[in-house]
Coordinates of C-alpha atoms in Angstrom, one line a residue:
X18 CA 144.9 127.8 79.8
X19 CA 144.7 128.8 83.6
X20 CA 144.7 127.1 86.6
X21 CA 145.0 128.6 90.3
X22 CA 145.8 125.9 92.7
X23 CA 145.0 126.6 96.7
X24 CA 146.8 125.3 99.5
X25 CA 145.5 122.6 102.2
X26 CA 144.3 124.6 105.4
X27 CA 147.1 123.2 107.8
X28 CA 149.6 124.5 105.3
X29 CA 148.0 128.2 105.7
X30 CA 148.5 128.3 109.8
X31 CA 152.5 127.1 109.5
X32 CA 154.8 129.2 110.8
X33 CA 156.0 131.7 107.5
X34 CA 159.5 129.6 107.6
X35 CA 157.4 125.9 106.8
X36 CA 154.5 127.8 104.8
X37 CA 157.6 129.1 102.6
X38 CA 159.0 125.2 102.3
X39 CA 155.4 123.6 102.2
X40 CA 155.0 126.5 99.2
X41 CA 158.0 125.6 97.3
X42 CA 158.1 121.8 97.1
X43 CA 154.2 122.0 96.0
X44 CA 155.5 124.5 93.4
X45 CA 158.3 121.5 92.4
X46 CA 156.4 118.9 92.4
X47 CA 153.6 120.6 90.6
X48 CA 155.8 121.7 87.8
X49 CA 156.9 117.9 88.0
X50 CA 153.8 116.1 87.2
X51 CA 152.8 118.8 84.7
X52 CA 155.7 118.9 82.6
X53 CA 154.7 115.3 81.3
X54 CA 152.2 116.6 79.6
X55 CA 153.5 120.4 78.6
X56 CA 157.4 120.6 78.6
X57 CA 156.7 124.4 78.4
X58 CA 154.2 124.7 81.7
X59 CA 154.8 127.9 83.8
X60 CA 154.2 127.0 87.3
X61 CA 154.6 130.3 89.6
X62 CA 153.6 130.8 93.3
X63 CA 153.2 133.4 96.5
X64 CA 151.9 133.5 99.5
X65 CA 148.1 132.6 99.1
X66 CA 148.0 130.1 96.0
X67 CA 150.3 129.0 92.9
X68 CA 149.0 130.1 89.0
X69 CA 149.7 128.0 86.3
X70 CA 149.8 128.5 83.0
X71 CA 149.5 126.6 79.7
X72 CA 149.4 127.1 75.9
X73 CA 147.7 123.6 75.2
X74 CA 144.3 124.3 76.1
X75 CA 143.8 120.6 74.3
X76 CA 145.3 119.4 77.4
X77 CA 143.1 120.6 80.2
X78 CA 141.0 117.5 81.3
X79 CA 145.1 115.8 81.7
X80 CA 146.2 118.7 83.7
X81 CA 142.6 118.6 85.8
X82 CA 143.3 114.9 86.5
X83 CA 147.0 114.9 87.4
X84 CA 146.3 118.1 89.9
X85 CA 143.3 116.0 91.2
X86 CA 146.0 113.7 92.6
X87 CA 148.9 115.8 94.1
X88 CA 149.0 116.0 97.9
X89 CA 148.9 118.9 99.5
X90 CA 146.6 120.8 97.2
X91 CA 142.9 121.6 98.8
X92 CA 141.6 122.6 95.8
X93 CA 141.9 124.2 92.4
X94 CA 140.1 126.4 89.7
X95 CA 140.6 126.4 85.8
X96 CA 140.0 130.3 85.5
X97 CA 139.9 132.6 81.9
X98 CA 142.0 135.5 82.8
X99 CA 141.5 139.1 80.9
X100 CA 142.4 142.4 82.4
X101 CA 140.1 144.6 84.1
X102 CA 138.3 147.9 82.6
X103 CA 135.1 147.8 83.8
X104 CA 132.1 146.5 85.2
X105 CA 130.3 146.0 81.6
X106 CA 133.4 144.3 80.5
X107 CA 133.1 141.4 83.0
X108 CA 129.3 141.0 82.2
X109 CA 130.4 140.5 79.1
X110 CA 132.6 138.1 79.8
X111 CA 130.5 136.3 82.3
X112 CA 128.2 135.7 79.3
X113 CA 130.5 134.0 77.6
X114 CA 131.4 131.6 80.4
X115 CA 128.0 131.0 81.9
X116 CA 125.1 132.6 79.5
X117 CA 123.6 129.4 78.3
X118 CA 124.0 128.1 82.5
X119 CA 121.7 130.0 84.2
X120 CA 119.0 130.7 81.1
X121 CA 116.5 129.4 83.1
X122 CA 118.0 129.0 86.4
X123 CA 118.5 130.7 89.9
X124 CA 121.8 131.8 90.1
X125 CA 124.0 134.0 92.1
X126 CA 127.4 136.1 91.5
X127 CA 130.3 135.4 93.9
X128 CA 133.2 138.4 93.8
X129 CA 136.5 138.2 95.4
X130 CA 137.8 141.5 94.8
X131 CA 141.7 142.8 96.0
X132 CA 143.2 146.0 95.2
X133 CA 141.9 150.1 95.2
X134 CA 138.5 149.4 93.1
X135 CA 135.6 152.5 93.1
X136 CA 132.9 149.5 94.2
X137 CA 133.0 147.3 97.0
X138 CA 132.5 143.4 96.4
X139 CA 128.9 143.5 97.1
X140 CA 128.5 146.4 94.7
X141 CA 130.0 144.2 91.9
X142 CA 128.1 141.3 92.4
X143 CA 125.0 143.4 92.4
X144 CA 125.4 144.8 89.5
X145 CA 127.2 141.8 87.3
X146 CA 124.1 139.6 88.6
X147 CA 121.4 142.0 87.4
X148 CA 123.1 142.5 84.0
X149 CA 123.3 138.4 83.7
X150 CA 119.4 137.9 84.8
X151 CA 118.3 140.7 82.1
X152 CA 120.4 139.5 79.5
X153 CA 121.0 135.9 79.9
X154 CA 116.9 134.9 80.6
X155 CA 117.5 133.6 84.2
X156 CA 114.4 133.3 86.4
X157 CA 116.2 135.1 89.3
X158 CA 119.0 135.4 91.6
X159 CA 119.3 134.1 94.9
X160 CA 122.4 134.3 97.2
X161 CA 121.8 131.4 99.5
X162 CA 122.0 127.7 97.6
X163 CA 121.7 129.1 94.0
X164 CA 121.1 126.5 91.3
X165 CA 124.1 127.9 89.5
X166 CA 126.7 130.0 91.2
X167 CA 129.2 132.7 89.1
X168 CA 132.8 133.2 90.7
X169 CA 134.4 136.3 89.7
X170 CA 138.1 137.1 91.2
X171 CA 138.9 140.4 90.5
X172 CA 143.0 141.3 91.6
X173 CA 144.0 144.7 90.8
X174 CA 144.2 144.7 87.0
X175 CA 143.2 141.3 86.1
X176 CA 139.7 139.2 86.1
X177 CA 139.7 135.6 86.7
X178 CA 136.4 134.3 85.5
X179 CA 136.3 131.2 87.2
X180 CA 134.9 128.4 85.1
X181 CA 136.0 125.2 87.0
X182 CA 136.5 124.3 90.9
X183 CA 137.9 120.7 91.2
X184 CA 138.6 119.4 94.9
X185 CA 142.0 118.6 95.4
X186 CA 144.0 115.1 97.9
X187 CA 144.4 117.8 100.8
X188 CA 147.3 116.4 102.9
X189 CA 151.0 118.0 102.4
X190 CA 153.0 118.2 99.1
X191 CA 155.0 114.7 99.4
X192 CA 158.9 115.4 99.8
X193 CA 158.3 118.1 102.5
X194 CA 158.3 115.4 105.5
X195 CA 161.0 112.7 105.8
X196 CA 161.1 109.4 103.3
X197 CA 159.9 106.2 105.2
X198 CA 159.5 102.8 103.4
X199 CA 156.7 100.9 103.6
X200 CA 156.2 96.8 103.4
X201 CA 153.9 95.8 100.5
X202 CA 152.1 92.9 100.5
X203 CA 150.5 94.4 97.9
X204 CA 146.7 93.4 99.3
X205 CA 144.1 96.6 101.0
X206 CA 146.4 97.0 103.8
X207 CA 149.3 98.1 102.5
X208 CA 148.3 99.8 99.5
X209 CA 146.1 102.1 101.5
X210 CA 148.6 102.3 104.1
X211 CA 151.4 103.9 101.3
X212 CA 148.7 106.0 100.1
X213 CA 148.0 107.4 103.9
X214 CA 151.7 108.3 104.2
X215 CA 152.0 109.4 101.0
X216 CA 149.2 112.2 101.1
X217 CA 150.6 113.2 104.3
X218 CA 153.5 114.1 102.5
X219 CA 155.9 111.0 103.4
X220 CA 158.2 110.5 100.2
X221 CA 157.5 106.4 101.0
X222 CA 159.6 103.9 99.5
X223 CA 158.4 99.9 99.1
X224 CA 159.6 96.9 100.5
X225 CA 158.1 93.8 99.1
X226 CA 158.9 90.2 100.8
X227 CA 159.1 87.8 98.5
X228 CA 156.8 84.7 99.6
X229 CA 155.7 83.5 96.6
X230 CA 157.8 83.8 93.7
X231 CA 157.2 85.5 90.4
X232 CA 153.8 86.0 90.5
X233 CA 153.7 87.8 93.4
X234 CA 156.1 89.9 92.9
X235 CA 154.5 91.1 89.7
X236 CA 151.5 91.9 91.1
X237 CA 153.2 94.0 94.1
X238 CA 155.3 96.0 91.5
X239 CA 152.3 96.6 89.4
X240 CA 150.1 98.6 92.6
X241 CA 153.2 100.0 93.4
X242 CA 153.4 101.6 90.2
X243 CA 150.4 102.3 90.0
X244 CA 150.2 104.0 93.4
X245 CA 153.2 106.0 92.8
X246 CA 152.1 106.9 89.4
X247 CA 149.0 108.5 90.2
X248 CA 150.1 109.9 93.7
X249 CA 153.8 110.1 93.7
X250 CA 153.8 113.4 92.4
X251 CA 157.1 111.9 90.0
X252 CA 159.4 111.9 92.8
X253 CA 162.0 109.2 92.7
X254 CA 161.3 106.2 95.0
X255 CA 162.6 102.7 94.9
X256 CA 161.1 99.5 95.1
X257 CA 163.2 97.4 97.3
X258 CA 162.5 93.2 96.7
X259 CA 163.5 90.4 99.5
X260 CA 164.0 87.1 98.6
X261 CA 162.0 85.9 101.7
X262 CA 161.3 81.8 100.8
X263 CA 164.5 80.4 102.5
X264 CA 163.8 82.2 105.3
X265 CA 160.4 80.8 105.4
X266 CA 161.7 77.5 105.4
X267 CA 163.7 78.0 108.6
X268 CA 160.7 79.1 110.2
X269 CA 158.7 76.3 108.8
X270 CA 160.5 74.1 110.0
X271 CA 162.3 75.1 112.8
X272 CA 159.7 77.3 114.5
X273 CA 156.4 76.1 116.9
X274 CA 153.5 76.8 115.3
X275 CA 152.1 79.1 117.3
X276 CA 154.9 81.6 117.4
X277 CA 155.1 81.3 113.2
X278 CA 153.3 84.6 112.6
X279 CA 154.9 86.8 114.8
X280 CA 158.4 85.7 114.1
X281 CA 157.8 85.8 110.6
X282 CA 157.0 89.6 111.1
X283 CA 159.9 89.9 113.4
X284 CA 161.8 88.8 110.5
X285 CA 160.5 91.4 108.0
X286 CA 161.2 94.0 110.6
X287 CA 164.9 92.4 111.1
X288 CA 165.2 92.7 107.0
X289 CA 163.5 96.2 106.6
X290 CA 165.7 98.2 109.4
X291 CA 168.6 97.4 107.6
X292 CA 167.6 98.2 104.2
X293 CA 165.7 101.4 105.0
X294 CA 168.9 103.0 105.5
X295 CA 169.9 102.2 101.8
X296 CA 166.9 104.7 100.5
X297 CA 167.5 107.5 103.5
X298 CA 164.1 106.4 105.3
X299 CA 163.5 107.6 108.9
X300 CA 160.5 105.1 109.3
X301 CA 159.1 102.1 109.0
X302 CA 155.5 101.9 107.8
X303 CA 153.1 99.1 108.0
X304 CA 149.3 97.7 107.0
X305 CA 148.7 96.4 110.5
X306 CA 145.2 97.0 112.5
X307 CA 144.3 96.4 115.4
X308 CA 143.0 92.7 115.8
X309 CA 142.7 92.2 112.6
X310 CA 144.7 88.7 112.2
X311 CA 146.3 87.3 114.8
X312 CA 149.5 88.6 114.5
X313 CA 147.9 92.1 115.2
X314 CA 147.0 91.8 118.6
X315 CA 148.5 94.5 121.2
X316 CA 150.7 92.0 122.5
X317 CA 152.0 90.7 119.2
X318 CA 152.4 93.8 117.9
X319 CA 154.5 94.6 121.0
X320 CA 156.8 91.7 121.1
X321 CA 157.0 92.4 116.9
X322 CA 158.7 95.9 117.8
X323 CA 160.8 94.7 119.9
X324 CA 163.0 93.4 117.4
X325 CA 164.1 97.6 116.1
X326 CA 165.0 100.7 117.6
X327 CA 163.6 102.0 114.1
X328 CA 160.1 104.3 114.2
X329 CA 157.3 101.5 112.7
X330 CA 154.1 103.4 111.5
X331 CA 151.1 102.5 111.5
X332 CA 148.2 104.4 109.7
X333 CA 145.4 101.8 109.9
X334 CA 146.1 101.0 113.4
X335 CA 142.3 101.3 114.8
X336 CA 140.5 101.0 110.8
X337 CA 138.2 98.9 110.8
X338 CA 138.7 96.4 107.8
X339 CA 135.3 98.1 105.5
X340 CA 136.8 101.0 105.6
X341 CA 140.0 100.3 104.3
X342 CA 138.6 98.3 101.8
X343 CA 136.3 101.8 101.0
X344 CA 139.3 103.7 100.6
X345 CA 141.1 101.3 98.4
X346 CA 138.0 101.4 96.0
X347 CA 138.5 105.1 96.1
X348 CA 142.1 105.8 95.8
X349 CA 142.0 102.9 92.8
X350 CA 144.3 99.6 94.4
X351 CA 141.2 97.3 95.3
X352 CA 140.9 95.6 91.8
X353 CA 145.0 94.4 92.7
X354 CA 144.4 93.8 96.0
X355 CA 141.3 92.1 95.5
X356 CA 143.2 89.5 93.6
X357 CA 146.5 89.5 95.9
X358 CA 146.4 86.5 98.3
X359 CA 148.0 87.4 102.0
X360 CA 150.9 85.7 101.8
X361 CA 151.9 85.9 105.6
X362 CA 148.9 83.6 107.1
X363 CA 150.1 81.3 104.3
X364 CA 152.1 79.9 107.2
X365 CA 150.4 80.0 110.7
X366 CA 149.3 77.4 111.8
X367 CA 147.4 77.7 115.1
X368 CA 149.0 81.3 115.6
X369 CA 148.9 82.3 119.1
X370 CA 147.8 86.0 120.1
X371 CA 149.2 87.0 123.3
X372 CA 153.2 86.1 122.2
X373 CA 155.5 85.8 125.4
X374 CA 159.3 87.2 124.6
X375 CA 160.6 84.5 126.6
X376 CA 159.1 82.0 124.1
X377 CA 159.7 83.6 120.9
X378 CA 163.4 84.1 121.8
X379 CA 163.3 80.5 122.4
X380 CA 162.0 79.7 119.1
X381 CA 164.2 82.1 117.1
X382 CA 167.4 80.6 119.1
X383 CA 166.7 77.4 117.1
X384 CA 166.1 79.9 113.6
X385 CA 169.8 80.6 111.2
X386 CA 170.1 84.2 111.3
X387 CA 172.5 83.7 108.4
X388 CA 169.6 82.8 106.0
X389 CA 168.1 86.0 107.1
X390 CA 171.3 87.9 106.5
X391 CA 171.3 86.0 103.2
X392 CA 168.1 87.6 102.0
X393 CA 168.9 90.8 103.1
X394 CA 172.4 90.8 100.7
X395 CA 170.5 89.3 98.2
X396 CA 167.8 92.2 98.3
X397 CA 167.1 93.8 95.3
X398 CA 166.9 98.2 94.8
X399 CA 165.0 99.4 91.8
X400 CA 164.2 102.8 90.6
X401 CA 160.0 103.1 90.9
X402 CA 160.4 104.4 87.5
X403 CA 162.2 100.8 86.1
X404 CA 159.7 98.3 88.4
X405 CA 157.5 97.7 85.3
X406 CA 160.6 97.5 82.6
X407 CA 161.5 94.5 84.9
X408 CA 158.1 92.8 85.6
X409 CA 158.2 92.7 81.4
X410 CA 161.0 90.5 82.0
X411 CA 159.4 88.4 84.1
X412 CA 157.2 85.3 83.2
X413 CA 154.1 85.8 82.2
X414 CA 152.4 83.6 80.0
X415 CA 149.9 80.9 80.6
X416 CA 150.3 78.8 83.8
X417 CA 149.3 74.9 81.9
X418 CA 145.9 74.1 84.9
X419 CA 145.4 69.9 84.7
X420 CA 142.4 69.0 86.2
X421 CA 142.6 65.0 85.4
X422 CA 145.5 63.5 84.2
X423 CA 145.2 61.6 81.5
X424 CA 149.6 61.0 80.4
X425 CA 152.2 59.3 82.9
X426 CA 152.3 63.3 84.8
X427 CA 153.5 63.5 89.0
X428 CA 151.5 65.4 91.3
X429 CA 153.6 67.1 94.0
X430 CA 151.9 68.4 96.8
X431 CA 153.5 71.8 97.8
X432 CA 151.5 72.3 101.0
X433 CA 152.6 72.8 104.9
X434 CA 153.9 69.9 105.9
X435 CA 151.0 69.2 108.3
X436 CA 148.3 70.1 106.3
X437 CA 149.3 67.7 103.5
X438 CA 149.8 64.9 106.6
X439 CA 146.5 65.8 108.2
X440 CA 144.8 65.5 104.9
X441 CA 146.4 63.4 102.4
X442 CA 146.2 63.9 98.7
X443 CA 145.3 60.6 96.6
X444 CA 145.0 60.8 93.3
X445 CA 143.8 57.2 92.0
X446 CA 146.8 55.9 89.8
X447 CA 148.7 58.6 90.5
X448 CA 151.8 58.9 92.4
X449 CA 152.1 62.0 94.8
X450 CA 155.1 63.3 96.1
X451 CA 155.1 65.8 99.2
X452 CA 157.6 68.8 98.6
X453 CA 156.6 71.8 100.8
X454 CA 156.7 75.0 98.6
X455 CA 159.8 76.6 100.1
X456 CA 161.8 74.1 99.5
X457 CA 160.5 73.9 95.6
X458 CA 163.4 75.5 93.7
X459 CA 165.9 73.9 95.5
X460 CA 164.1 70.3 94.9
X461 CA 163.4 71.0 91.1
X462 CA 166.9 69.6 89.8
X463 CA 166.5 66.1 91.9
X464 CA 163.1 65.4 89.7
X465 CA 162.7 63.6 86.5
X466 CA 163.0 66.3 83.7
X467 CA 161.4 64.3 81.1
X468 CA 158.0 64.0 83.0
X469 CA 155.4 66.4 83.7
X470 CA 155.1 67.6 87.5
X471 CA 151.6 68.8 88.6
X472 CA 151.6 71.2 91.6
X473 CA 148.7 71.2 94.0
X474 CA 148.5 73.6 97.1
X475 CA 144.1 72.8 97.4
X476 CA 142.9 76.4 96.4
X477 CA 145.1 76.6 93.6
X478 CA 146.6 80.0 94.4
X479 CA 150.3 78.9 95.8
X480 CA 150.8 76.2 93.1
X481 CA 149.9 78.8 90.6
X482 CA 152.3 81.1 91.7
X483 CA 155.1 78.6 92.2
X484 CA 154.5 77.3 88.7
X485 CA 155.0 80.7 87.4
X486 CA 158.2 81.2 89.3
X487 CA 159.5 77.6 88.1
X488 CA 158.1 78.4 84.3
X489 CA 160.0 82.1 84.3
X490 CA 162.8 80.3 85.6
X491 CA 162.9 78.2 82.2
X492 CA 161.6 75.0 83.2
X493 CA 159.1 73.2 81.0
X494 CA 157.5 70.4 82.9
X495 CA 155.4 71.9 85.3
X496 CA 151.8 73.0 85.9
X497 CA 149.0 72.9 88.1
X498 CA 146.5 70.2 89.4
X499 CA 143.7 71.7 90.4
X500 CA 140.9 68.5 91.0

């Protein structure tokens, strides 16, 4: 089994220094996918395209997919290879390949011919496509949009019948620009975001800010995997986690509304400079478009960067939302984002979108920057490769979902403060305690442990998710109320 992989076009007009480079870490990480599948896979490589070579011919529609995925590659053929006599030889061959294909069709022969040959390229096809209308029953040949084309490489000594042309991600082979890490929410933004950088040849590391507990944080590793398993051409990246909820709190409740949002990403910003130096990363990348929430303004987004000298990235800067959601159908993440709440508007509250530093430094004077510092210690570094061994370890069973009471059960509504104020939660008979979700954990000991607690958030998303955490974290009396 054959395959000759071509290059992406922008790697072709390099400088011969960076086409050499481009060339060899396409060749590594080629040889790097492959090898899952065929410990014994020869991957070789010059100037104009790399040839690889396998004895398991069982294993061609894995190698087609996995070379379907890895950046850098614009396209690529699965070719039978046999050497070169003559003419009459190749027909024969050609029959074999494509005989029963054009009986009946209008077809054409495409050579590529290099080497000293006694025929020219036009001379060949001439000839090969008469034989294969005579013999093979075709109804005739015609060179411009034929119903079934034949491509014939001929290189010195050797034929490559070319069965198969698969298009390939384009972009450049990932590990030939520097690493960056990225902040997954894990919904369209950021997923497709990664991807972008990824197929541009970013080795991209992820940085997920724990808002939600457990839950969460499952789903985030699981598109991260899954991104990096399809696309990461089996590079080693980590998958950094941030305890994020305490400093949630602070800004909860020590933060005006209005500047919520942006501080919150000021925060992440704060957190990821620091820890993009523990995977090497040169950049900062990020989901954020243009208008897109509120946070996202020009302004905002501004007064955000203020907060790092660091490079922050933005692929989707002027996508408009449909297309992002397009390209996450395509590249695979939308059925996890499509089920990944966006945890950061979670928390603002009449968000304001033309921020004023003056203001914001005001607020964040009132903010503990040692719960931030806090969270960035307690930060967590896994290998990509371990991120699902550790979600295993993770709750996830069945979250109990009560929607009338019926024993002597609490309901505690985990809600913004002012939400649950502005719209009080009765339950007839029922008591209701108010205990905003960040400060959850920390409240948990002070309840009764021999009654059941009911968590309510309204949509049910949040109380889900905090129930998770609180059941993985081995407590038994807790669910979710969801009216």
């Amino acid at each position: 089994m054959k395959f000759i992989v071509k290059f992406f076009a922008e790697i072709t007009i390099k400088s011969r220094p960076v086409r050499k480079a481009f060339i060899k870490q396409l060749k590594h990480n080629v040889k790097l996918v492959l090898k899952k599948y065929d410990a014994d896979v020869k991957v070789s490589g010059n100037w104009d395209f790399i040839e690889i070579y396998s004895d398991q011919e069982a294993l061609r529609e894995e190698f087609i997919a996995a070379l379907s995925n890895i950046a850098g590659i614009a396209h690529f053929q699965y070719v039978r290879e046999f050497p070169f006599t003559h003419l009459d030889d190749i027909v024969e061959q050609a029959i074999i390949s494509y005989g029963d294909v054009i009986k009946d069709a209008v077809f054409a022969v495409r050579v590529k011919r290099v080497g000293n040959h006694d025929f020219t390229s036009v001379k060949a096809e001439q000839y090969i496509g008469g034989c294969l209308k005579v013999r093979c029953g075709a109804l005739a040949v015609r060179l411009k949009d034929p119903e079934v084309l034949v491509p014939i490489d001929i290189r010195d000594n050797r034929v490559w019948m070319i069965e198969q042309r698969v298009k390939g991600l384009g972009g450049y082979p990932l590990g030939s620009q520097d690493p960056v890490l990225s902040l997954m929410s894990g919904g369209y933004d950021s997923t497709v975001s990664s991807y972008l950088t990824m197929s541009r040849g970013l080795k991209t590391h992820f940085c997920f800010f724990n808002l939600g507990g457990d839950a969460h944080e499952i789903g985030v590793k699981q598109v991260s995997h899954f991104i990096w398993e399809k696309y990461g051409s089996a590079l080693n990246v980590k998958f950094i986690t941030v305890p994020f909820e305490a400093v949630v709190g602070e800004i909860l409740t020590k933060v005006d509304h209005s500047e919520m949002g942006v501080i919150l990403k000021r925060m992440m910003l704060r957190a990821a400079s620091h820890l993009m130096k523990e995977v090497g990363a040169k950049a900062l990348v990020t989901g954020e478009s243009v208008a897109q929430v509120s946070s996202q303004t020009l302004m905002n987004l501004k007064v955000i960067d203020q907060v790092t000298e660091e490079l922050v990235l933005r692929p989707l800067i002027t996508t408009n939302k449909q297309e992002i959601i397009d390209k996450a159908i395509e590249i695979g993440t939308a059925p996890f984002a499509a089920s990944m709440p966006e945890f950061c508007g979670v928390i603002s509250v009449r968000p304001t979108t033309r921020a004023k530093m003056h203001r914001v430094e005001k607020q964040e004077s009132n903010f503990d920057f040692a719960v931030l510092q806090q969270a960035i210690d307690s930060a967590q570094i896994l290998s990509i490769q371990n991120v699902m061994d550790d979600v295993a370890k993770q709750y996830q069973g069945e979250v109990p979902v009560v929607r009338m009471p019926v024993d002597d059960e609490i309901i505690i509504d985990i809600r913004h403060p002012d939400e649950a104020s502005n719209r009080p939660l009765k339950v007839s008979g029922r008591p209701v305690k108010v205990i905003p979700f960040f400060s959850l954990e920390s409240s948990w000991s002070d309840l009764e442990r021999d009654v059941t607690h009911l968590l309510y958030c309204g949509k049910g998303v949040m109380s889900r998710m905090q129930a998770s955490y609180l059941l993985g974290k081995g407590y038994e009396n807790v669910g979710v109320y969801l009216p």
